[in-house]
Coordinates of C-alpha atoms in Angstrom, one line a residue:
M1 CA 261.4 163.3 209.4
I2 CA 264.3 161.0 208.6
T3 CA 265.5 160.6 205.0
A4 CA 267.4 157.4 204.1
L5 CA 269.8 157.4 201.2
A6 CA 272.4 155.1 199.7
Y7 CA 275.4 156.3 197.7
S8 CA 278.1 154.7 195.6
T9 CA 280.9 157.0 196.7
I10 CA 281.7 158.3 200.2
E11 CA 282.5 161.7 198.6
S12 CA 278.7 162.2 198.5
I13 CA 278.8 162.5 202.3
D14 CA 280.4 165.3 204.1
R15 CA 283.7 164.3 205.7
D16 CA 283.2 165.9 209.1
A17 CA 279.6 164.7 209.3
W18 CA 280.7 161.1 208.6
N19 CA 283.6 161.3 211.1
D20 CA 281.2 162.7 213.8
C21 CA 279.3 159.4 213.5
F22 CA 282.6 157.4 214.1
P23 CA 284.6 159.4 216.6
A24 CA 288.2 158.1 217.3
E25 CA 288.0 155.6 214.4
L26 CA 291.2 155.0 212.5
E27 CA 289.1 153.6 209.6
D28 CA 287.4 156.9 209.1
W29 CA 286.2 158.9 206.0
D30 CA 289.8 159.2 204.7
Y31 CA 290.4 155.5 205.0
Y32 CA 287.3 154.5 203.1
R33 CA 288.0 157.1 200.4
A34 CA 291.5 155.6 200.0
V35 CA 289.9 152.1 199.7
E36 CA 287.4 153.4 197.2
Q37 CA 290.2 155.0 195.1
A38 CA 292.3 151.9 195.2
R39 CA 289.6 150.1 193.1
L40 CA 289.7 146.6 194.7
P41 CA 288.7 144.1 192.0
G42 CA 285.4 142.4 192.4
F43 CA 283.9 144.9 194.9
A44 CA 281.5 147.8 194.6
W45 CA 280.9 150.2 197.5
R46 CA 277.7 151.5 199.1
Y47 CA 277.5 154.1 201.8
L48 CA 274.2 154.2 203.8
A49 CA 273.1 157.5 205.4
L50 CA 270.2 158.7 207.5
Y51 CA 269.5 162.4 207.6
E52 CA 267.2 164.4 209.9
D53 CA 266.6 168.1 209.1
G54 CA 269.4 167.9 206.6
A55 CA 272.0 166.7 209.2
L56 CA 273.6 163.2 209.1
I57 CA 272.5 161.2 212.1
A58 CA 273.6 157.6 211.2
A59 CA 275.8 156.0 208.7
A60 CA 277.4 152.7 207.6
V61 CA 279.7 151.2 205.0
A62 CA 278.5 148.3 202.8
F63 CA 279.7 146.5 199.7
T64 CA 278.5 144.1 197.0
T65 CA 280.5 141.2 195.5
A66 CA 280.3 137.6 194.3
Y67 CA 280.9 135.8 197.6
S68 CA 282.4 132.4 197.8
L69 CA 280.7 130.3 200.4
D70 CA 283.9 128.4 201.0
T71 CA 285.9 131.5 202.0
T72 CA 286.3 130.5 205.6
L73 CA 287.1 126.9 205.0
Q74 CA 290.6 125.6 205.8
G75 CA 292.7 122.4 205.5
P76 CA 291.4 119.3 203.8
V77 CA 287.9 120.7 203.4
K78 CA 289.2 123.7 201.6
R79 CA 291.2 121.5 199.3
L80 CA 288.1 119.5 198.5
S81 CA 286.1 122.7 197.7
E82 CA 288.9 123.8 195.4
Q83 CA 288.8 120.5 193.6
L84 CA 285.0 120.9 193.2
R85 CA 285.6 124.4 191.8
R86 CA 287.8 123.0 189.0
W87 CA 285.0 120.7 188.0
W88 CA 282.2 123.2 188.5
P89 CA 283.4 126.8 188.3
G90 CA 281.2 129.2 190.3
L91 CA 279.7 126.4 192.4
F92 CA 280.1 128.2 195.7
D93 CA 279.7 131.8 194.4
I94 CA 276.6 133.9 195.3
R95 CA 275.9 137.6 194.9
L96 CA 276.1 139.3 198.2
Y97 CA 275.2 142.7 199.7
A98 CA 277.0 143.1 203.0
L99 CA 277.1 145.8 205.7
G100 CA 280.7 146.2 206.7
S101 CA 283.9 146.2 204.6
P102 CA 286.2 143.5 203.2
V103 CA 289.1 145.7 204.4
A104 CA 287.8 146.3 208.0
E105 CA 287.5 143.7 210.7
Q106 CA 284.2 144.9 212.2
C107 CA 280.9 146.3 210.9
H108 CA 280.3 149.6 212.5
V109 CA 277.0 151.5 212.3
G110 CA 277.8 155.0 213.6
T111 CA 275.4 157.6 215.0
A112 CA 276.1 161.3 215.4
R113 CA 277.4 162.4 218.8
H114 CA 274.4 164.7 219.3
V115 CA 271.9 161.9 218.9
A116 CA 270.4 160.6 222.2
S117 CA 271.5 157.1 223.0
E118 CA 267.9 155.9 223.5
R119 CA 267.3 156.6 219.7
R120 CA 270.2 154.4 218.6
G121 CA 268.2 151.1 218.4
D122 CA 265.6 152.6 216.1
L123 CA 268.3 154.2 213.9
L124 CA 270.1 150.8 213.6
R125 CA 266.8 149.2 212.4
Q126 CA 266.4 151.9 209.8
V127 CA 269.9 151.4 208.5
L128 CA 269.3 147.7 208.2
S129 CA 266.0 148.4 206.4
L130 CA 267.8 150.8 204.0
A131 CA 270.4 148.1 203.3
R132 CA 267.6 145.6 202.4
R133 CA 265.9 148.1 200.1
D134 CA 269.2 149.0 198.4
A135 CA 270.1 145.3 197.9
N136 CA 266.6 144.7 196.4
Q137 CA 267.1 147.7 193.9
L138 CA 270.4 146.2 192.9
G139 CA 268.8 142.8 192.3
I140 CA 270.7 141.0 195.2
G141 CA 268.9 138.5 197.3
L142 CA 271.5 137.7 200.0
L143 CA 271.9 140.4 202.7
A144 CA 274.6 140.0 205.3
V145 CA 276.4 141.8 208.1
K146 CA 280.1 141.1 208.0
D147 CA 281.6 140.8 211.5
A148 CA 279.2 142.4 213.9
S149 CA 281.3 142.9 217.0
H150 CA 280.2 141.3 220.3
R151 CA 281.1 144.7 221.9
D152 CA 278.0 146.1 220.2
G153 CA 275.3 143.9 221.6
Q154 CA 272.5 146.3 220.5
W155 CA 273.5 146.0 216.9
L156 CA 273.5 142.2 217.2
Q157 CA 270.1 142.2 218.8
V158 CA 268.7 144.4 216.0
C159 CA 270.0 142.1 213.3
Q160 CA 268.7 139.0 215.0
A161 CA 265.3 140.6 215.7
A162 CA 265.1 141.3 211.9
G163 CA 265.4 137.6 211.2
L164 CA 269.0 137.4 210.2
H165 CA 270.7 134.0 210.9
S166 CA 274.0 134.0 212.7
M167 CA 277.2 132.0 212.7
P168 CA 280.6 132.7 214.3
G169 CA 282.8 135.1 212.4
L170 CA 286.6 135.4 212.7
P171 CA 287.5 136.8 216.1
S172 CA 289.6 139.9 216.3
A173 CA 292.8 139.6 218.2
E174 CA 294.3 142.4 220.3
L175 CA 297.0 142.8 222.9
P176 CA 296.3 145.3 225.7
I177 CA 299.6 147.1 226.4
N178 CA 299.5 147.3 230.2
F179 CA 303.2 146.8 230.8
G180 CA 306.0 149.3 230.9
S181 CA 308.8 147.4 229.2
M182 CA 309.5 144.5 226.9
D183 CA 310.8 142.4 229.8
A184 CA 307.5 143.0 231.6
Y185 CA 305.6 141.8 228.5
L186 CA 307.8 138.7 228.2
G187 CA 307.1 138.0 231.8
T188 CA 303.4 137.6 231.1
L189 CA 304.0 134.7 228.6
G190 CA 304.5 131.0 229.0
K191 CA 308.1 129.8 229.8
S192 CA 308.8 128.2 226.4
T193 CA 307.3 131.2 224.5
R194 CA 309.4 133.6 226.6
K195 CA 312.5 131.6 226.0
D196 CA 311.9 131.6 222.2
L197 CA 311.3 135.3 222.1
R198 CA 314.4 136.1 224.1
R199 CA 316.5 134.0 221.7
T200 CA 315.0 135.9 218.8
L201 CA 315.8 139.3 220.4
R202 CA 319.5 138.2 221.0
A203 CA 320.1 137.1 217.4
P204 CA 321.1 139.5 214.6
G205 CA 318.0 140.8 212.9
P206 CA 316.9 142.6 209.8
R207 CA 317.1 146.4 209.5
I208 CA 313.8 148.0 210.3
E209 CA 312.7 151.2 208.5
W210 CA 309.5 153.2 208.8
R211 CA 308.1 154.9 205.7
R212 CA 305.0 156.8 204.6
C213 CA 305.8 156.7 200.9
V214 CA 306.6 153.4 199.2
D215 CA 306.1 154.2 195.5
G216 CA 309.5 152.8 194.4
L217 CA 309.1 149.7 196.5
L218 CA 305.6 148.6 195.4
P219 CA 306.7 146.0 192.8
R220 CA 308.8 144.1 195.4
M221 CA 306.1 144.7 198.1
M222 CA 303.5 143.1 195.8
Q223 CA 305.7 140.1 195.2
L224 CA 305.8 139.6 199.0
Y225 CA 302.1 140.3 199.2
D226 CA 301.1 137.8 196.5
A227 CA 303.4 135.1 198.0
T228 CA 301.9 135.6 201.4
L229 CA 298.3 135.6 200.1
S230 CA 298.9 132.3 198.2
R231 CA 299.7 130.6 201.5
S232 CA 296.5 131.7 203.2
D233 CA 293.3 129.7 203.2
L234 CA 291.3 132.7 204.5
T235 CA 291.4 134.9 201.4
F236 CA 288.4 137.2 200.7
E237 CA 290.0 140.0 198.7
R238 CA 293.1 140.8 196.8
L239 CA 294.6 144.2 197.6
P240 CA 296.0 146.1 194.5
P241 CA 299.1 148.2 194.8
D242 CA 297.0 151.3 194.9
Y243 CA 295.5 150.2 198.2
F244 CA 298.9 150.6 200.0
R245 CA 299.7 153.8 198.1
Q246 CA 296.3 155.4 198.8
V247 CA 296.1 154.5 202.4
L248 CA 299.6 155.9 203.1
E249 CA 298.8 159.1 201.2
N250 CA 295.3 159.7 202.5
L251 CA 295.9 159.0 206.2
D252 CA 299.2 161.0 206.5
E253 CA 300.6 160.4 210.0
R254 CA 297.9 157.8 210.9
A255 CA 299.4 155.2 208.5
A256 CA 302.9 153.8 208.1
C257 CA 304.6 151.0 206.3
V258 CA 307.3 149.2 208.3
L259 CA 310.0 147.7 206.1
Y260 CA 312.3 144.8 207.0
W261 CA 315.6 144.6 205.1
V262 CA 318.3 141.9 204.9
G263 CA 321.2 143.8 203.3
D264 CA 319.7 145.5 200.3
E265 CA 316.8 143.0 200.0
L266 CA 313.3 143.9 201.2
V267 CA 312.1 140.7 202.9
A268 CA 308.9 141.8 204.7
F269 CA 306.6 144.7 205.2
N270 CA 303.9 145.6 207.7
L271 CA 301.1 148.1 206.9
L272 CA 299.9 149.8 210.1
L273 CA 297.3 152.4 211.1
L274 CA 298.0 154.2 214.4
D275 CA 297.1 157.0 216.7
E276 CA 297.6 157.8 220.3
Q277 CA 295.3 155.0 221.5
R278 CA 295.7 152.1 219.0
L279 CA 298.1 150.5 216.6
V280 CA 296.2 148.4 214.0
D281 CA 298.1 145.8 212.1
K282 CA 296.4 145.8 208.6
F283 CA 298.7 143.4 206.7
F284 CA 302.1 141.6 207.1
A285 CA 303.7 140.2 204.0
H286 CA 307.0 138.3 204.0
D287 CA 309.5 136.1 202.1
L288 CA 308.9 132.6 203.6
A289 CA 312.5 131.5 203.1
R290 CA 313.8 134.6 204.9
T291 CA 311.1 134.2 207.6
R292 CA 312.5 130.8 208.6
E293 CA 316.0 132.3 208.8
H294 CA 315.2 135.5 210.7
N295 CA 311.8 134.7 212.4
L296 CA 310.3 137.7 210.6
Y297 CA 306.8 137.5 211.9
V298 CA 307.9 137.3 215.5
R299 CA 310.4 140.2 214.9
S300 CA 307.6 142.4 213.5
W301 CA 305.4 141.5 216.5
L302 CA 308.1 142.4 219.0
A303 CA 308.8 145.7 217.0
N304 CA 305.1 146.6 217.2
V305 CA 304.8 145.8 220.9
D306 CA 308.0 147.8 221.6
Y307 CA 306.6 150.8 219.6
C308 CA 303.4 150.7 221.6
I309 CA 305.3 150.6 224.9
E310 CA 307.6 153.4 223.9
H311 CA 304.7 155.7 222.7
G312 CA 302.2 154.9 225.4
I313 CA 299.7 153.2 223.0
A314 CA 297.2 151.2 225.0
I315 CA 296.0 148.6 222.4
Y316 CA 297.8 146.6 219.7
A317 CA 295.0 145.4 217.3
C318 CA 296.5 142.5 215.4
G319 CA 294.1 141.0 213.0
Q320 CA 292.0 137.9 212.2
A321 CA 294.6 135.2 211.3
G322 CA 297.4 133.2 212.9
Y323 CA 295.3 132.3 216.0
A324 CA 297.7 129.6 217.3
T325 CA 300.6 132.0 217.4
K326 CA 298.5 134.8 218.9
L327 CA 297.3 132.6 221.6
R328 CA 300.9 132.0 222.6
L329 CA 301.7 135.7 222.4
G330 CA 299.2 136.6 225.0
C331 CA 296.4 138.1 222.9
S332 CA 292.8 138.5 224.0
F333 CA 290.0 138.0 221.4
I334 CA 286.8 140.0 220.6
G335 CA 284.1 137.9 219.1
N336 CA 282.5 138.7 215.8
T337 CA 279.3 137.3 214.3
L338 CA 278.4 136.9 210.7
L339 CA 274.7 137.4 210.0
F340 CA 272.7 136.8 206.8
R341 CA 269.4 136.2 205.2
H342 CA 268.3 135.6 201.6
R343 CA 265.0 137.0 200.5
N344 CA 264.2 133.8 198.6
R345 CA 262.9 131.4 201.3
L346 CA 264.2 128.2 199.6
L347 CA 267.7 129.6 199.2
D348 CA 267.6 131.0 202.7
N349 CA 266.8 127.6 204.1
L350 CA 269.5 126.0 202.0
L351 CA 272.1 128.6 203.3
R352 CA 271.0 127.8 206.9
V353 CA 272.0 124.2 206.2
V354 CA 275.2 125.1 204.4
K355 CA 276.3 127.3 207.4
T356 CA 276.7 124.2 209.6
F357 CA 279.5 123.0 207.3
I358 CA 281.3 126.2 206.6
R359 CA 281.7 127.6 210.1
P360 CA 285.3 128.8 210.5
D361 CA 285.9 126.9 213.7
R362 CA 285.1 123.5 212.2
S363 CA 288.5 123.1 210.5
D364 CA 290.9 125.1 212.7
P365 CA 291.3 124.1 216.3
A366 CA 293.3 127.3 217.2
M367 CA 290.5 129.4 215.7
A368 CA 287.9 127.4 217.7
A369 CA 289.9 128.1 220.8
A370 CA 290.1 131.8 220.0
I371 CA 286.3 131.9 219.4
S372 CA 285.7 130.1 222.7
E373 CA 287.9 132.7 224.5
A374 CA 286.4 135.7 222.7
R375 CA 284.6 138.3 224.7

């Protein structure tokens, strides 16, 4: 007999049992515990677990928040929605229960390694049913799945069979590291891009420093973070200083902060998760004026690619933003789908109409190109 439970803290679930459901994941029990301890404003966490004979056999992360329907809008349409918000605060906000995480790119539902593969479909359905019951108990009508990866077709099929509506999510970019040198990587790119990158490599650059403790630097880092966030249209969450501290402390050698210095001034930083197989770019923050002078984003990109080559890391996972640049830099894209359904039929029908106007590919041609190229 299977027992389905939902918890408000991941500490209610055994660490090893959770990680057994998500083998080789960098965003594992330690990562989600760090996120929980960081206390992101506006979010509450849920951890869904299925047990059989006392053993954990399936698990998923979920969260609740007040979701802004205009989160994925960009450009003129985003500016219009911001103006409407000034006239009518809360116009686009709705309470949301979502499987996935605001600080992870994809929604993973894990099953224990000893569970037979033919059982996975049924377990996925039970996790989804548990999420709906948990949302109902919390008084939340809108259930969603944030960024179901196209690499997990079974999970997508289960969600769609349950009546959830779908729309394109932000694709995840990655660069397969299948070349043995920086020159070999540059040779895979277009002529103008290759020329620009070689020019950047020849010019004097900032000093690069890797750290796993940044306590004394957090005030300056948050200045860079807030400045970077203010320039982004795609803002879902604001990370507090404790997020960076907790991730670095809890993940030990699997997390690092790469610092970029001009003289004694910190001008950029890059939070990374990494192991022997993957380097995951979680966040890059920078001083815009210094970026123009030193081409900081491209320098961080080249530094990360060089690190992967040097250490034999096969995949550079590089996030869900800056699609025009990442297309030029040779990335491939993994499709993600956002799924949702409201238990109120009238509101559900209204959201189905609204989704045609808030699709992320409507206002960003580069994102539309990335979505069309996504696997």
